[in-house]
PDB file of C-alpha atoms in Angstrom:
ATOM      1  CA  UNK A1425    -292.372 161.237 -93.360  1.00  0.00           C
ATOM      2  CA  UNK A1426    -288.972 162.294 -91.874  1.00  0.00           C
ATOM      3  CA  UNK A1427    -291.354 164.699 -89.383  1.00  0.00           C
ATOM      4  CA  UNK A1428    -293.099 161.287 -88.553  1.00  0.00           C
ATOM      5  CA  UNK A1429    -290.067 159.690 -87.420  1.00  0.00           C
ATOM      6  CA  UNK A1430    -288.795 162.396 -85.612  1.00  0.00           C
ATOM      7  CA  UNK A1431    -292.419 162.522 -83.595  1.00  0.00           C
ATOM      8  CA  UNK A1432    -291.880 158.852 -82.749  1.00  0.00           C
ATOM      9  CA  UNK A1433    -288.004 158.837 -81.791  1.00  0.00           C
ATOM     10  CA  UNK A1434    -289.013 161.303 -79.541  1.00  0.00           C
ATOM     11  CA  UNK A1435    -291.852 159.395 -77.994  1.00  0.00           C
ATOM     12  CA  UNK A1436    -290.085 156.671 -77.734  1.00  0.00           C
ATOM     13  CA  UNK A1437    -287.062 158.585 -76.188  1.00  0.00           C
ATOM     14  CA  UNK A1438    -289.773 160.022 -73.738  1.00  0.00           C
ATOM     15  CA  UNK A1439    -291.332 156.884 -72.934  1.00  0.00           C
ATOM     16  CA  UNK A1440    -287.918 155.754 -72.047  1.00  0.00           C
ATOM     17  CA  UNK A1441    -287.356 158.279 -69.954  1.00  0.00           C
ATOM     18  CA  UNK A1442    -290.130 157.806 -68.037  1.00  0.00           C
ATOM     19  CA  UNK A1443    -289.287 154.594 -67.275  1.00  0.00           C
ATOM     20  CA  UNK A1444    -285.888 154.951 -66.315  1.00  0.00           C
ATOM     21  CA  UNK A1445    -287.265 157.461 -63.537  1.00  0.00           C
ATOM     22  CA  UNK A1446    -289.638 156.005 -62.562  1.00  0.00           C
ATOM     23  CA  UNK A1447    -287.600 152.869 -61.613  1.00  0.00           C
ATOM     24  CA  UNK A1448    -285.304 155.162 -59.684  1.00  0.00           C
ATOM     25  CA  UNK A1449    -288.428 157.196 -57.461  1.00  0.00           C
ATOM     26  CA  UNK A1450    -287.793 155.053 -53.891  1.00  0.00           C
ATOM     27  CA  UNK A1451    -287.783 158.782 -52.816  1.00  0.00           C
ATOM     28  CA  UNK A1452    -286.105 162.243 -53.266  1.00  0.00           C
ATOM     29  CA  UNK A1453    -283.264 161.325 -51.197  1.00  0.00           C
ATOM     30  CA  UNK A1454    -282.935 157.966 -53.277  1.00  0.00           C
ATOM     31  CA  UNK A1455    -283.745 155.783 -50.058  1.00  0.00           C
ATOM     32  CA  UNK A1456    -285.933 152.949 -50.600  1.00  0.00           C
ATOM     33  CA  UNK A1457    -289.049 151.427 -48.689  1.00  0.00           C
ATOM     34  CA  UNK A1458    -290.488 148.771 -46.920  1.00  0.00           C
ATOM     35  CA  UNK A1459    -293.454 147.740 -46.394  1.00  0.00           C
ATOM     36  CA  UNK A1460    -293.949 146.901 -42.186  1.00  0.00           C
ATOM     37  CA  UNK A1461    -298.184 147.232 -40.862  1.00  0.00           C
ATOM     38  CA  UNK A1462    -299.015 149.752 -38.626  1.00  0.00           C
ATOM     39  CA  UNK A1463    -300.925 149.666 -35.528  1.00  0.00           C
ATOM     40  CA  UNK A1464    -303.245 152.231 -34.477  1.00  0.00           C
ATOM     41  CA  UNK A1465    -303.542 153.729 -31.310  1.00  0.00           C
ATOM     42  CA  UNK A1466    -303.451 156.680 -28.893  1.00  0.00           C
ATOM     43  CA  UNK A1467    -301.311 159.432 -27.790  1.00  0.00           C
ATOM     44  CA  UNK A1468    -302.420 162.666 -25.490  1.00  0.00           C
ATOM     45  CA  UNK A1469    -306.080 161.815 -26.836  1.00  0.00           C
ATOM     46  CA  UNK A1470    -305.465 161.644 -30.635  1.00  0.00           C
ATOM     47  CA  UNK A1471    -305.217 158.681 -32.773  1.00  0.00           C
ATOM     48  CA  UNK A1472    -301.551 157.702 -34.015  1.00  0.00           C
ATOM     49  CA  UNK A1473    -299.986 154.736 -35.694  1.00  0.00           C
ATOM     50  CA  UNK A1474    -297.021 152.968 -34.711  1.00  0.00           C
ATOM     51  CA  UNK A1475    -294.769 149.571 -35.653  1.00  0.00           C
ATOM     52  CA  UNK A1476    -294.220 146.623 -34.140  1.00  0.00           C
ATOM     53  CA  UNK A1477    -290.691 145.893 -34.684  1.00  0.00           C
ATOM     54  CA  UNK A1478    -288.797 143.889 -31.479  1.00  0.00           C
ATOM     55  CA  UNK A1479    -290.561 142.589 -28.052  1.00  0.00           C
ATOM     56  CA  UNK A1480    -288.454 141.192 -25.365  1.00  0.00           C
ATOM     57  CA  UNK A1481    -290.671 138.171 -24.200  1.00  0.00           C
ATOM     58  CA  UNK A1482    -291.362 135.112 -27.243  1.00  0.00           C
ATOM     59  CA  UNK A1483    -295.106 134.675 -26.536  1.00  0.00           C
ATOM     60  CA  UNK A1484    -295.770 138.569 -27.248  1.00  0.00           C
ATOM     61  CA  UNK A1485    -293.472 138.575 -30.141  1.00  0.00           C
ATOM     62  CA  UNK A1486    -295.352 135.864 -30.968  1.00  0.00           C
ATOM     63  CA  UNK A1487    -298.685 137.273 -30.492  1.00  0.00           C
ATOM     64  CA  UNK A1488    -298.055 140.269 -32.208  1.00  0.00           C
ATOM     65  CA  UNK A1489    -296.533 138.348 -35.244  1.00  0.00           C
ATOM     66  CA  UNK A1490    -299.507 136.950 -35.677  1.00  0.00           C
ATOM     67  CA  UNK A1491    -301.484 139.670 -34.995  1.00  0.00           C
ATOM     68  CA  UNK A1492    -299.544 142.113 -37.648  1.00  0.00           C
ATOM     69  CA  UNK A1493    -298.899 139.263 -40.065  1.00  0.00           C
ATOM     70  CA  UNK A1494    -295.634 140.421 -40.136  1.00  0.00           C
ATOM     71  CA  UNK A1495    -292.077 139.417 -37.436  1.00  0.00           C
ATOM     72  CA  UNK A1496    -292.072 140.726 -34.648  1.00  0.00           C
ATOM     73  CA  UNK A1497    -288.284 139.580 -33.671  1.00  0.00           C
ATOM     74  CA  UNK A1498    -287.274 138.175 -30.196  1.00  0.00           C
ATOM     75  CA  UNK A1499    -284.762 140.173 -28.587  1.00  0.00           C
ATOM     76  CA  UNK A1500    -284.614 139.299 -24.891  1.00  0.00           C
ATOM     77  CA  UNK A1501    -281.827 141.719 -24.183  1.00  0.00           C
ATOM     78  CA  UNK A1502    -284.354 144.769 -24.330  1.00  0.00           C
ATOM     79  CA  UNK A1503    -285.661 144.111 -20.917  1.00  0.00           C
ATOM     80  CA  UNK A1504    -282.169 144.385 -19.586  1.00  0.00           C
ATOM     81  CA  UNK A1505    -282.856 148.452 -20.878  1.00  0.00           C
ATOM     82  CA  UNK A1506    -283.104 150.895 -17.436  1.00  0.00           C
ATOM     83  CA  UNK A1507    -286.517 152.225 -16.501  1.00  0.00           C
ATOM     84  CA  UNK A1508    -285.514 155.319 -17.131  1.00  0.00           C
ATOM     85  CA  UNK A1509    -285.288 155.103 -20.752  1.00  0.00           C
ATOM     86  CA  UNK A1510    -288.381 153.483 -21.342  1.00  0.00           C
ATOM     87  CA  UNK A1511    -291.782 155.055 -22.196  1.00  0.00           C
ATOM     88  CA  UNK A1512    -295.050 153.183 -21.759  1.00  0.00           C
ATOM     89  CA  UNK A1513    -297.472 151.295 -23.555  1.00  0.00           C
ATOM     90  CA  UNK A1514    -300.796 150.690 -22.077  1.00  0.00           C
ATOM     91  CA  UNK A1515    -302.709 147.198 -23.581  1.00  0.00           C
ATOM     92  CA  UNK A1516    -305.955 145.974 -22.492  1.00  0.00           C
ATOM     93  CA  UNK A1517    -307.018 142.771 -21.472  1.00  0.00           C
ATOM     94  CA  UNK A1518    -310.632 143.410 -21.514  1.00  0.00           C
ATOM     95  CA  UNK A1519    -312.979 145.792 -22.060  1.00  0.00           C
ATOM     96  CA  UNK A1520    -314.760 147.417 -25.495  1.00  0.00           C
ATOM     97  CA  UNK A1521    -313.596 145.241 -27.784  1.00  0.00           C
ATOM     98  CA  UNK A1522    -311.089 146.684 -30.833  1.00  0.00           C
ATOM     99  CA  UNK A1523    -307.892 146.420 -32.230  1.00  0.00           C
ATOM    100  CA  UNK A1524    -305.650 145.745 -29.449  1.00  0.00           C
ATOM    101  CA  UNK A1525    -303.384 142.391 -29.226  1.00  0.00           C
ATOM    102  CA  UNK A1526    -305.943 140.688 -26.962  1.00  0.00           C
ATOM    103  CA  UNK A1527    -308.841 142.085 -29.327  1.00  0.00           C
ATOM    104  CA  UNK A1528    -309.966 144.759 -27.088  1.00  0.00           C
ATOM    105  CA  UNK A1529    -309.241 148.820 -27.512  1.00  0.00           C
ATOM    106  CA  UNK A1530    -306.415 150.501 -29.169  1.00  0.00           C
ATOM    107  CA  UNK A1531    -302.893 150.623 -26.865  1.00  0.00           C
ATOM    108  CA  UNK A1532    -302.528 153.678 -25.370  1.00  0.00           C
ATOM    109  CA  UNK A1533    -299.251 155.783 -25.284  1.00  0.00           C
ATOM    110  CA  UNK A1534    -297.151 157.752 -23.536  1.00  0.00           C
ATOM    111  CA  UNK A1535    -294.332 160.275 -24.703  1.00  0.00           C
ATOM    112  CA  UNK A1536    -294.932 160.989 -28.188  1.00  0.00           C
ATOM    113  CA  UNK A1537    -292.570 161.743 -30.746  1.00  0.00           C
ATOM    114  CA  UNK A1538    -292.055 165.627 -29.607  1.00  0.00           C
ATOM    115  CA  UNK A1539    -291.861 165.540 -26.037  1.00  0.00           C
ATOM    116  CA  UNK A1540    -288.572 165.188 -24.411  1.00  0.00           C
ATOM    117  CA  UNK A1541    -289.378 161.535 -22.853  1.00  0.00           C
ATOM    118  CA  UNK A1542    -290.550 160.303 -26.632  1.00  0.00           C
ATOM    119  CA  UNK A1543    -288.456 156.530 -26.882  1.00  0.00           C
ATOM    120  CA  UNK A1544    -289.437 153.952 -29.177  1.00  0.00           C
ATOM    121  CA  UNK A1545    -288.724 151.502 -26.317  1.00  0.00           C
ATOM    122  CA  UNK A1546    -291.895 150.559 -24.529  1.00  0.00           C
ATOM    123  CA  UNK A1547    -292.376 149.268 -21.249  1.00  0.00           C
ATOM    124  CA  UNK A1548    -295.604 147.100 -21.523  1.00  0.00           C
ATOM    125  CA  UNK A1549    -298.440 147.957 -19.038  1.00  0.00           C
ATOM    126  CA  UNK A1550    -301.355 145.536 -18.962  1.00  0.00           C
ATOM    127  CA  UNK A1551    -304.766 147.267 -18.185  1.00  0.00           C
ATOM    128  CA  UNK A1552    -307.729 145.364 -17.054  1.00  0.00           C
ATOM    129  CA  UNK A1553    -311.339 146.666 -16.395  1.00  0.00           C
ATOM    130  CA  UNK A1554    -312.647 145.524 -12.916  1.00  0.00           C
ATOM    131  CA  UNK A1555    -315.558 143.216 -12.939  1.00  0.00           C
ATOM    132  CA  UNK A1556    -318.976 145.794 -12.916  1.00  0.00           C
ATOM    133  CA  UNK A1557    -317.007 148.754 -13.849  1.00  0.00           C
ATOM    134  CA  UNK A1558    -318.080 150.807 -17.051  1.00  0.00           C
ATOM    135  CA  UNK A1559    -316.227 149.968 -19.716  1.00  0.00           C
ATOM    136  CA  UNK A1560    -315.177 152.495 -22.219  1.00  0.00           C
ATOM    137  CA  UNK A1561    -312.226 153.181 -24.847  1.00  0.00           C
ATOM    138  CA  UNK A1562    -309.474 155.390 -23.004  1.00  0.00           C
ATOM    139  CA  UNK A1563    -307.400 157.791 -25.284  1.00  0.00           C
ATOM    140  CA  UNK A1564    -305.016 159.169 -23.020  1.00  0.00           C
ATOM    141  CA  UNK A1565    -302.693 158.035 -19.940  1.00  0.00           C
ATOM    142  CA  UNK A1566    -304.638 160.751 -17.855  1.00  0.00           C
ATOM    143  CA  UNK A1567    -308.082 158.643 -18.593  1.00  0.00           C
ATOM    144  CA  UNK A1568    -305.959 155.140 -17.810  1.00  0.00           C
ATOM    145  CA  UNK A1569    -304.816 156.659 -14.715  1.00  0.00           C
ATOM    146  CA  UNK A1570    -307.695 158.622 -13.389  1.00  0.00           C
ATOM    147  CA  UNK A1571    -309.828 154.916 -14.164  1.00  0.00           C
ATOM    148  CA  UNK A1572    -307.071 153.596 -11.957  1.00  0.00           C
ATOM    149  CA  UNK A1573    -307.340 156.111  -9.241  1.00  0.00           C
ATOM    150  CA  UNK A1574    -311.436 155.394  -9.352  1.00  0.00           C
ATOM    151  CA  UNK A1575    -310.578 151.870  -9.208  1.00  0.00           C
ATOM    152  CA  UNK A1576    -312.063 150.856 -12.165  1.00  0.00           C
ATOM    153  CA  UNK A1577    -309.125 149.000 -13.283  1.00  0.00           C
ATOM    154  CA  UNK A1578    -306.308 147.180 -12.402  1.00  0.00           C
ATOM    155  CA  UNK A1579    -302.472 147.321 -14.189  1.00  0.00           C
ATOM    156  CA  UNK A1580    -299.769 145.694 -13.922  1.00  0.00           C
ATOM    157  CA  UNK A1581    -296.436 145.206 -15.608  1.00  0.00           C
ATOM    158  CA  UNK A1582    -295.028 141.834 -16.490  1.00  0.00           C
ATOM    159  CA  UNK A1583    -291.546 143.107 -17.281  1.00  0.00           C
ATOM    160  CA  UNK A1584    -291.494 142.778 -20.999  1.00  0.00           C
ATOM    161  CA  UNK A1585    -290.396 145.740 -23.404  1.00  0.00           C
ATOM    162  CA  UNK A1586    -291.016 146.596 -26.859  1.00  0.00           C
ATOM    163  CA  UNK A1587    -289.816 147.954 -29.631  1.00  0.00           C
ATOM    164  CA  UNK A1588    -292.554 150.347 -30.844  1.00  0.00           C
ATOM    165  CA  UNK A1589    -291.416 153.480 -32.910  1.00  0.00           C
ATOM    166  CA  UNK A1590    -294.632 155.762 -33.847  1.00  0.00           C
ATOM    167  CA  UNK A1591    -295.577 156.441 -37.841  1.00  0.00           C
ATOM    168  CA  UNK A1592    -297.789 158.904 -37.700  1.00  0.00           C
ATOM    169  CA  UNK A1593    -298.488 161.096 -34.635  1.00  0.00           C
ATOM    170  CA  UNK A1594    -300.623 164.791 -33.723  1.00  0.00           C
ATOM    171  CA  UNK A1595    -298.645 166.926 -35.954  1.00  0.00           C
ATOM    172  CA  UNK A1596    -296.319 164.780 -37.910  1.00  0.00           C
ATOM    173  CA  UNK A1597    -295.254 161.399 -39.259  1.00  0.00           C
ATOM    174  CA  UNK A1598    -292.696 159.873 -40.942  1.00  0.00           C
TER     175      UNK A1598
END
């Protein structure tokens, strides 16, 4: 009987245990997480994933809060940022139709976490396929550029920035 006991104390004790660390797991370091949706996209030809967090202009914060289901806040001072310290985010406007803000491809980036330009801060670059040209998902700024070149599309840049900081990226993530 007293061996009984002893075999559920400890259970108990164990079960206890578990609980108590399990309630303290955020992460080795202690931090804690959030939950915030990821976009996908590309980088240098590879798929990556990225968050929405800030946008300088209300109708794309708005667009992409509605989009991610999640705020996207309104911080108009970011456009005031120099050129220089901006990176680039291509979106298209048209095209083959996927998971992009206007429901056409995946955004495609610049700098990635990694190379010496990599910035969170975005410079928004609007890409749209000519009328009659072959549309086709572009994974890299070489392919936006060289479609440009061919004059298959058109960009331009309406001055808005955003605050875009990547997740997960060619060899690594956060």
């Amino acid at each position: 009987m007293l061996n009984l006991k002893r075999g559920l104390a400890a259970t108990l004790l164990g079960a206890a245990l578990l609980g108590l660390l399990a309630g303290c797991s955020g992460s080795a370091g202690g931090g804690s997480f959030a939950n915030i949706p990821a976009g996908m996209g590309y980088a240098e030809g590879a798929e990556i994933y990225f968050a929405h967090l800030e946008a300088s202009d209300a109708g794309v914060a708005e667009k992409l809060t509605a989009m991610m289901q999640s705020p996207v806040l309104l911080v108009p001072s970011l456009a005031q940022i120099p050129a220089e310290y901006l990176a680039t985010v291509y979106v298209f406007e048209n095209g083959v139709s996927g998971s992009g803000p206007f429901g056409f491809q995946a955004d495609v980036f610049n700098a990635p976490p990694g190379s010496p330009d990599y910035t969170p801060l975005r410079k928004l670059v609007v890409v749209r396929w000519e009328e009659g040209a072959k549309a086709r998902v572009l994974k890299s700024v070489q392919e936006v550029e060289a479609a440009q070149a061919a004059g298959e599309v058109q960009v331009s840049e309406p001055g808005v920035v955003i605050n875009m900081p990547f997740i997960t990226w060619e060899g690594g993530k956060r």
